[in-house]
Coordinates of C-alpha atoms in Angstrom, one line a residue:
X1 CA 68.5 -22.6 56.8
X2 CA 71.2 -24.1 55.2
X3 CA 74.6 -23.7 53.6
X4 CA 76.3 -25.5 50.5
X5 CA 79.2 -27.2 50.6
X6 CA 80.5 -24.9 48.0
X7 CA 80.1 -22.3 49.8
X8 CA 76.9 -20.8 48.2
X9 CA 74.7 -18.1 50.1
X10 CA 72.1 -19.8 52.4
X11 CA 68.6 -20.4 50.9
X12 CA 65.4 -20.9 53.0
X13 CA 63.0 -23.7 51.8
X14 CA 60.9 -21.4 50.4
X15 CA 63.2 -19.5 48.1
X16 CA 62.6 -16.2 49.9
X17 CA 58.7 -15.5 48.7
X18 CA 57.4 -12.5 50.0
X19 CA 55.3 -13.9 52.5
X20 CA 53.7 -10.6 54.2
X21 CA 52.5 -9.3 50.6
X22 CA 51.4 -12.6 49.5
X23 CA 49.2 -13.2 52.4
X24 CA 47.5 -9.2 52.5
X25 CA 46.4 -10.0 48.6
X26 CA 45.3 -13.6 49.9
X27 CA 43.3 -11.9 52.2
X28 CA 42.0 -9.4 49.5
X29 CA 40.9 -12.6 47.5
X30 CA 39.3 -14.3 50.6
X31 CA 37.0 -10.9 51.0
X32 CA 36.3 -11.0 48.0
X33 CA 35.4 -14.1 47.2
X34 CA 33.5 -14.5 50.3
X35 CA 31.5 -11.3 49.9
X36 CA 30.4 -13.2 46.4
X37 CA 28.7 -15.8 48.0
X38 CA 28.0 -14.7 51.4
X39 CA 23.7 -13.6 50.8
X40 CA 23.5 -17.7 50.4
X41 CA 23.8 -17.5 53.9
X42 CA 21.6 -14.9 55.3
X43 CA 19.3 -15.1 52.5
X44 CA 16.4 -15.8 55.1
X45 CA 17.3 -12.7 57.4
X46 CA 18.3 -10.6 53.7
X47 CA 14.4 -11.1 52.4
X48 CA 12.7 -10.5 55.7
X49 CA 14.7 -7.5 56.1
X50 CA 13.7 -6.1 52.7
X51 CA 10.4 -7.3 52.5
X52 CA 11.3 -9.7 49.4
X53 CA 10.8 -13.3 48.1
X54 CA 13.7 -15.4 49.1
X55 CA 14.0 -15.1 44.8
X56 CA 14.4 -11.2 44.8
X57 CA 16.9 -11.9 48.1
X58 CA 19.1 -14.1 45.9
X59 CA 19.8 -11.9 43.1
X60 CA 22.1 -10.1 45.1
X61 CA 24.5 -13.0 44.2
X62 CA 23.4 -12.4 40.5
X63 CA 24.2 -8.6 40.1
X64 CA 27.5 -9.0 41.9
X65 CA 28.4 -11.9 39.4
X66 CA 27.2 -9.7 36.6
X67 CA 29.3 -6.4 37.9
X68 CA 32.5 -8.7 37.5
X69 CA 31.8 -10.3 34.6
X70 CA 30.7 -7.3 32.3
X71 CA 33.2 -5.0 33.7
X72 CA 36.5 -7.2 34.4
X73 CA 38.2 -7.0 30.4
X74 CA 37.3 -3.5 29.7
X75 CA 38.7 -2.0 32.8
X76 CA 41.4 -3.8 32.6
X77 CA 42.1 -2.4 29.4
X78 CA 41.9 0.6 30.4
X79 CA 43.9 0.7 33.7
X80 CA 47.1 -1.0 32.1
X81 CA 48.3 2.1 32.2
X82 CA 48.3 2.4 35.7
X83 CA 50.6 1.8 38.1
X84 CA 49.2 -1.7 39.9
X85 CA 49.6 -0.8 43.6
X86 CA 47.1 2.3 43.5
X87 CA 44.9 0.8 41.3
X88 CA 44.8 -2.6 43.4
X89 CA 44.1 0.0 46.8
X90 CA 41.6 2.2 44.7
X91 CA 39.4 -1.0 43.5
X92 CA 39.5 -2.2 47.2
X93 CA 38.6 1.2 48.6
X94 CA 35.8 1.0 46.0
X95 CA 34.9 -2.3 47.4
X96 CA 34.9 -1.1 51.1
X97 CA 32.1 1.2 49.8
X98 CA 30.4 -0.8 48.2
X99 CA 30.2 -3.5 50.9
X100 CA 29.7 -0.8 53.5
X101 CA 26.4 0.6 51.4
X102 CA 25.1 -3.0 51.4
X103 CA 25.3 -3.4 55.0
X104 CA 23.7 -0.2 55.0
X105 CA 21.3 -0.2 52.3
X106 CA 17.5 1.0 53.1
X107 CA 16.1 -0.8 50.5
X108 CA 16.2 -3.2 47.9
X109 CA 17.2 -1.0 44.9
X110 CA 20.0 0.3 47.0
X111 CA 21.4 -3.2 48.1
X112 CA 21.2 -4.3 44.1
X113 CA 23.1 -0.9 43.2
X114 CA 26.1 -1.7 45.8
X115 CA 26.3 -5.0 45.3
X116 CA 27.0 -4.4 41.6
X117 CA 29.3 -2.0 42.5
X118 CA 31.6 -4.6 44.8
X119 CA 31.3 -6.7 41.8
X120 CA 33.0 -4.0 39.7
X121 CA 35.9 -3.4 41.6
X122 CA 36.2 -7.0 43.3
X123 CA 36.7 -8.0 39.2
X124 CA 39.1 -5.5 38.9
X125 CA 40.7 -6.6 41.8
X126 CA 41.1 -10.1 40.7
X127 CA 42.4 -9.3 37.5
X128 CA 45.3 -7.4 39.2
X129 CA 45.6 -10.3 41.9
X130 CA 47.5 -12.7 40.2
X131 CA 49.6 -11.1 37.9
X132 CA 50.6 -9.5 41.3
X133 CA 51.5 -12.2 42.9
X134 CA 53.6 -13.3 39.6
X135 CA 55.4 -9.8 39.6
X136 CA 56.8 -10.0 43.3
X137 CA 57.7 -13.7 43.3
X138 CA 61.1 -14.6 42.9
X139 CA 62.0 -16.0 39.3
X140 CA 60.7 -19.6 39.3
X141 CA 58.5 -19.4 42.3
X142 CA 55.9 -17.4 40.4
X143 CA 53.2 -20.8 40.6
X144 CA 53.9 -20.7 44.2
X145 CA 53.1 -17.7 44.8
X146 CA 50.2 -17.5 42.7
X147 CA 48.9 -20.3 45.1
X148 CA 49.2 -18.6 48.4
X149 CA 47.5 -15.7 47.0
X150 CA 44.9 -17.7 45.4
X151 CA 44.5 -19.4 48.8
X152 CA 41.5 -17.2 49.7
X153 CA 39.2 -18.8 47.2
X154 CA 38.8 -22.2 48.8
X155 CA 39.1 -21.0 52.6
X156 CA 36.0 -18.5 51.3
X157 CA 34.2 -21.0 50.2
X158 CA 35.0 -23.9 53.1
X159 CA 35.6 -21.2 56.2
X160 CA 34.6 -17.9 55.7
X161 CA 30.3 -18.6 54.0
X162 CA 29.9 -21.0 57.2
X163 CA 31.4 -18.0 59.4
X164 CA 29.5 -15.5 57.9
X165 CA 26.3 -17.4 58.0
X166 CA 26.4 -17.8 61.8
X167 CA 27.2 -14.3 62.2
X168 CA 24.4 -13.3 60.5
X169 CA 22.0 -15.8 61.5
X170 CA 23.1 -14.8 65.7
X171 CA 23.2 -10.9 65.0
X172 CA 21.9 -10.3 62.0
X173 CA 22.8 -9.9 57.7
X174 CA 23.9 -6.6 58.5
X175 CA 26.3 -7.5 60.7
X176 CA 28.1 -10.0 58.7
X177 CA 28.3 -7.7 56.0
X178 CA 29.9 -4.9 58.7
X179 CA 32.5 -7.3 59.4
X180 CA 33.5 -8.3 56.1
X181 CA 33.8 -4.0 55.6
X182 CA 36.0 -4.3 58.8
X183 CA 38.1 -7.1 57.3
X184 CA 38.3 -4.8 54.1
X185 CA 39.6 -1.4 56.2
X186 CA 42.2 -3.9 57.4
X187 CA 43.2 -4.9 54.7
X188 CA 43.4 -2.3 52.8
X189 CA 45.8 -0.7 55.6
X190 CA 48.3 -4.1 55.2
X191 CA 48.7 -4.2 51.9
X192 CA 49.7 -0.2 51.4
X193 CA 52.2 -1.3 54.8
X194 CA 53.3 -4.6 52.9
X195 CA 52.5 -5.0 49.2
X196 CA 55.4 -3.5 46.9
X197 CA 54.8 -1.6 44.0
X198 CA 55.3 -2.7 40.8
X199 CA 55.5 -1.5 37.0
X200 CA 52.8 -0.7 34.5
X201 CA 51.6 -3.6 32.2
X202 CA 51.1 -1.6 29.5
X203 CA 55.1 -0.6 29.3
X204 CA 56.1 -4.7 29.5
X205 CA 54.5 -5.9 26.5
X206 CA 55.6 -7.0 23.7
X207 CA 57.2 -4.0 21.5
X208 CA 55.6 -1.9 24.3
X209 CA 52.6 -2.1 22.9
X210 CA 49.5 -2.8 24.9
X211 CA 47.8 -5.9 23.5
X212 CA 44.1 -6.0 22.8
X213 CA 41.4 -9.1 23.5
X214 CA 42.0 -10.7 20.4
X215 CA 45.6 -10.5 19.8
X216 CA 45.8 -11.6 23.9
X217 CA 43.0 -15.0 23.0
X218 CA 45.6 -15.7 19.5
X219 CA 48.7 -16.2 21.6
X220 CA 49.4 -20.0 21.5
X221 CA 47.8 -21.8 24.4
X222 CA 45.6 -19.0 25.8
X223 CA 42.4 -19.9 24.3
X224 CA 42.3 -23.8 25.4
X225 CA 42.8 -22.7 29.4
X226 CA 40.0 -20.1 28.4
X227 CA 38.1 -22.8 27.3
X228 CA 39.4 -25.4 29.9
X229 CA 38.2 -22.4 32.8
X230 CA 34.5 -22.4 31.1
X231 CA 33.4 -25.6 30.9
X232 CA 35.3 -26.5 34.4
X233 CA 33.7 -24.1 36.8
X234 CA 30.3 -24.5 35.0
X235 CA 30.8 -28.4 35.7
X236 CA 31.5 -27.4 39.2
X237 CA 29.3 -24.9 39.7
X238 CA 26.6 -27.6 38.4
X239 CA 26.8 -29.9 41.2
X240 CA 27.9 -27.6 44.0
X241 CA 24.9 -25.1 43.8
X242 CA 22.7 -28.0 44.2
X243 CA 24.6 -30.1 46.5
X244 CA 21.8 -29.8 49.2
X245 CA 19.3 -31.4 47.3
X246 CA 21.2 -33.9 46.1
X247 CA 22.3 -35.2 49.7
X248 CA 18.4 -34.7 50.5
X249 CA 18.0 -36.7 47.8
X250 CA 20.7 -39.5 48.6
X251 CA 19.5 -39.2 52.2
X252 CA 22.1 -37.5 53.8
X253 CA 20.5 -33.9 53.8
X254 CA 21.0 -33.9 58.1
X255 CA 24.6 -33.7 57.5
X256 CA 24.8 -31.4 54.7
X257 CA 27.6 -29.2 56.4
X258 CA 29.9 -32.3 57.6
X259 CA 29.9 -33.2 53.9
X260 CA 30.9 -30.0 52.6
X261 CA 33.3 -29.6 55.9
X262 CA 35.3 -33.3 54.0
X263 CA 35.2 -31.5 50.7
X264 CA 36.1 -27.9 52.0
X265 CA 39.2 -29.9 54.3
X266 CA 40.3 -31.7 51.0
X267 CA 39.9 -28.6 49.1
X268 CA 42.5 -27.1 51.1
X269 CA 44.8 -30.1 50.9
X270 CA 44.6 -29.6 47.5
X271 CA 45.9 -26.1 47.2
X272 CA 48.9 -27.0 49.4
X273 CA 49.9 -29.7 47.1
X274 CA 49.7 -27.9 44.1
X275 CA 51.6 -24.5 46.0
X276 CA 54.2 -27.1 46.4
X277 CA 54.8 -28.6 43.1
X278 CA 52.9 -26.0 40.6
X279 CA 56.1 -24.7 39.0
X280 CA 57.3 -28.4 38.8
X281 CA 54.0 -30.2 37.8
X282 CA 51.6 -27.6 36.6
X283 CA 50.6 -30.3 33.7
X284 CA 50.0 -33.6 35.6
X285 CA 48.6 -31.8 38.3
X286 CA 45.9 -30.1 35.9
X287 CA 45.1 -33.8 34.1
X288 CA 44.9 -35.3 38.0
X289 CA 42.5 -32.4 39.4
X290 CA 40.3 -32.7 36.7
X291 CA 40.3 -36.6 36.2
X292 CA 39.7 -36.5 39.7
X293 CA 36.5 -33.9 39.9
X294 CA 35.1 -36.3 36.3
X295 CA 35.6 -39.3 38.5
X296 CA 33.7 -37.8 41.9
X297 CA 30.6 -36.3 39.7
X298 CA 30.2 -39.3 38.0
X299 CA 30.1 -41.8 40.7
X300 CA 27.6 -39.2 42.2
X301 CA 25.4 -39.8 39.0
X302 CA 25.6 -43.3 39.4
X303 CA 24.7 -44.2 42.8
X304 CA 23.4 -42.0 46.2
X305 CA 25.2 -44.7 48.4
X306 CA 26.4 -42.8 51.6
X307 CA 30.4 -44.5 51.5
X308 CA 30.3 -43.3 47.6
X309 CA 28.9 -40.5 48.7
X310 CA 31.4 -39.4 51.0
X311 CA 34.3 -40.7 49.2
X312 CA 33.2 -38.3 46.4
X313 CA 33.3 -35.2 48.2
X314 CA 37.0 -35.7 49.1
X315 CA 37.7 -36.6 45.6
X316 CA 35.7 -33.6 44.6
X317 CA 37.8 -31.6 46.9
X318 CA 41.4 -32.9 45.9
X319 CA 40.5 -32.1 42.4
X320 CA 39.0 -28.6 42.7
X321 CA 41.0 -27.2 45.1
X322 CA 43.8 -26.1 43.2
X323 CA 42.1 -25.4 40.0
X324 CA 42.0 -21.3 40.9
X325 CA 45.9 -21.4 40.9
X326 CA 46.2 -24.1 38.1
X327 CA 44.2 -22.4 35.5
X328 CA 45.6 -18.6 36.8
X329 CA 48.9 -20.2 36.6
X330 CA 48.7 -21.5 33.1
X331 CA 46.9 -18.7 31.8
X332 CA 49.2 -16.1 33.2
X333 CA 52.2 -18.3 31.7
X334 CA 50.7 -18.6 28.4
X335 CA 49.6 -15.3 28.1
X336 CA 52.9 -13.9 29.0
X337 CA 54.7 -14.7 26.3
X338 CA 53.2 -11.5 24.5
X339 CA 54.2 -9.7 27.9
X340 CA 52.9 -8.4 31.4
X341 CA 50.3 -6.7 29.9
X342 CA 48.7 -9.7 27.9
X343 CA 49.3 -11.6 31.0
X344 CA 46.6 -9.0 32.7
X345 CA 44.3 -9.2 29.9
X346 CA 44.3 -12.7 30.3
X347 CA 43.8 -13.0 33.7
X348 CA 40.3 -10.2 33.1
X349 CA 39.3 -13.0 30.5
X350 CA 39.5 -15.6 33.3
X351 CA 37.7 -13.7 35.6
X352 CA 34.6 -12.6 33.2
X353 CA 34.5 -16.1 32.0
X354 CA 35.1 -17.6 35.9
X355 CA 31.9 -14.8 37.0
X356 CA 29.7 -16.3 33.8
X357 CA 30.4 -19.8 33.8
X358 CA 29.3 -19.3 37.8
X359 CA 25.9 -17.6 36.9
X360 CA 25.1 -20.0 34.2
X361 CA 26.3 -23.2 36.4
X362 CA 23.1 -22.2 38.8
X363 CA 20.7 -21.6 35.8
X364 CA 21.8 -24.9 34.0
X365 CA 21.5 -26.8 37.5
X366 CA 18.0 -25.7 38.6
X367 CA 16.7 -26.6 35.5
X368 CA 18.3 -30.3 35.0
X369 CA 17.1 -30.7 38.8
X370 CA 13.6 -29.6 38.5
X371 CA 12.9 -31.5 35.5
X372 CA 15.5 -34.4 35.6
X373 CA 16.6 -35.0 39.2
X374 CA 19.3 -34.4 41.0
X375 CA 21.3 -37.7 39.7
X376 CA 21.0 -35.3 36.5
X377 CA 22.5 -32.5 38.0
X378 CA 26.1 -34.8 38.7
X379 CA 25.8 -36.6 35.3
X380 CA 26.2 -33.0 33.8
X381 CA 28.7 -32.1 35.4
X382 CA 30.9 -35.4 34.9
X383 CA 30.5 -34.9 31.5
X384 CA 31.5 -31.0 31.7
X385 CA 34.7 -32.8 33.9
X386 CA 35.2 -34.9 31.0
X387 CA 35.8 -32.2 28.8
X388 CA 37.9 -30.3 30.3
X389 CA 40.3 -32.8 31.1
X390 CA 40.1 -33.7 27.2
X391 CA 40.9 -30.3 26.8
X392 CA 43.7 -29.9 29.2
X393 CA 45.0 -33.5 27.6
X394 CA 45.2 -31.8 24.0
X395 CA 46.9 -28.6 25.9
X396 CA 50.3 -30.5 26.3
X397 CA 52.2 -27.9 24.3
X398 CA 51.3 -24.2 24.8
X399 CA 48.6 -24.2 27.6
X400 CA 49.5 -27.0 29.8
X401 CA 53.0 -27.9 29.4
X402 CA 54.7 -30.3 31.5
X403 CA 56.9 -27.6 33.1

């Protein structure tokens, strides 16, 4: 901590965020992004359980994605009204449920039913997250803190499916699930402690007025990070649904986890660059992260050589990493020029088109790689890469200004 020579009041280096509350919604994003994914893991255990195909075992990934993405805009509509600190503990108490049932469930209808459920209120959850973390930062930090909240997705997806996994695979699917309800209880518990309330959306828009869908899509810049968000998680989702058989394929199928350890370490590299320089950089760090993921999936089209390989994972990671805060970021900024309450519209948008870009991304992939091959499979998705940084190129203006 310093002071200025003029005699200002001292400043810490980082600008007083609310550290405590950031990390308790961080932690809420890291459940629930974890929760999303986590039957890939104990999918074996899952089907034996139930006395399903691996198939049937698997769509518990599917409902969940569908829950979030059919449910995410409309209830956020209709809670933006309501004041965002019970509604953020309700859809997490709804979640703790929902999770609890599916550790619980007797049977396979019942684990389909709750894991639709947690994908209802874990959607309304991340609609609320960001905006959140926007509301409490200090003016000018908001990227910032949108990045340490948003720092659950990657360490999810790197960490917390690995950890899960070998819970479940050493006591059992149940279990894993039983500690991700423990995690939840927890929680819930820190951020009613930590988390300050704030206002209603609703009352902060523009002329007070609580925008709708399509007047929330026509504010300038709004609909090119919609469209950037599509087309770059389904480019990612693509490759990285598939990415066993395509280091099978290249011969490197035996060290399938240390290659997705490099890209999950560079993923997180990634986020704490961006948390750094987001409210300085948000434009040339969206160009770089997706010229970066275009450059990785296509040198995995080209050749399965194990150096290329390996180089691409990290370059996959650098550029992916902090895409969640990026395209939260710019979509929260855009959005907010019509107020708080467009802002939260925006960020349901996001989420439903996050969920279906996710659940097409494995549809699209299985079918290049059964008929085409898994070089396929990373073709597509440099040319979904491709796009998206075209897009984010054009969005200099309104969606991905330079500041």
């Amino acid at each position: 901590m310093t002071t200025t020579a003029s005699g200002a009041p001292p400043r810490t280096r980082e600008a007083g965020l609310p550290w405590p509350a950031l990390l308790a919604l961080a932690t809420a994003v890291f459940i629930t992004s974890l929760t999303e994914t986590l039957p890939a893991g104990v999918l074996p255990g899952m089907a034996d359980s139930l006395d399903v195909g691996a198939g049937a075992a698997g769509q518990a990934v599917t409902v969940y994605a569908a829950g979030t993405a059919l449910t995410a805009i409309p209830l956020a509509a209709a809670t933006a009204s309501v004041p965002r600190k019970p509604l953020l503990l309700g859809a997490m108490a709804v979640f703790l449920v929902a999770n609890t049932l599916t550790a619980l469930a007797p049977g396979y209808a019942v684990l389909l039913a709750a894991r639709f459920l947690a994908g209802v209120a874990a959607g309304l959850a991340w609609a609320i997250l960001a905006g959140y973390a926007r509301r409490i930062a200090p003016a000018g930090s908001e990227g910032r803190a949108i990045a340490v909240a948003m720092t659950g997705i990657p360490v999810a997806l790197s960490l917390g499916v690995p950890a899960g996994t070998l819970i479940g695979e050493q006591v059992g699917w149940r279990a894993a699930f039983g500690a991700v309800s423990l995690a939840t209880l927890a929680v819930v518990g820190w951020i009613a402690v930590s988390v300050p309330a704030v206002g209603r959306p609703a009352a902060e828009g523009a002329g007070g007025d609580r925008p709708g869908l399509r007047r929330t899509l026509a504010v300038p810049g709004v609909a090119a990070v919609m469209v950037t968000v599509a087309v770059f998680v389904l480019g990612h989702t693509v490759v990285y649904a598939y990415i066993a058989p395509y280091l099978r394929h290249a011969g490197l199928g035996s060290v399938t986890d240390a290659v997705l350890l490099a890209f999950g370490a560079a993923s997180l590299l990634s986020i704490w660059c961006v948390g750094r320089l987001v409210d300085r950089r948000p434009r040339a760090l969206m160009v770089t992260g997706a010229a970066l993921f275009t450059l990785a999936t296509a040198a995995l089209a080209l050749t399965g050589a194990h150096p290329v390989v390996w180089a691409a994972a990290v370059l996959w990671g650098l550029g992916w990493g902090g895409a969640p805060t990026l395209l939260q970021t710019a979509a929260g900024r855009a959005a907010s020029r019509h107020g708080a309450a467009a802002a939260d519209t925006a960020q349901a948008v996001l989420v439903t088109l996050w969920n279906a870009a996710m659940a097409l991304g494995g549809v699209i992939g299985g079918v290049l790689l059964d008929r085409s091959g898994a070089g396929a499979v990373a073709a597509t998705a440099a040319v979904l890469g491709a796009v998206a940084l075209l897009v984010v190129a054009g969005g200099r203006r309104h969606a991905f200004p330079r500041a």
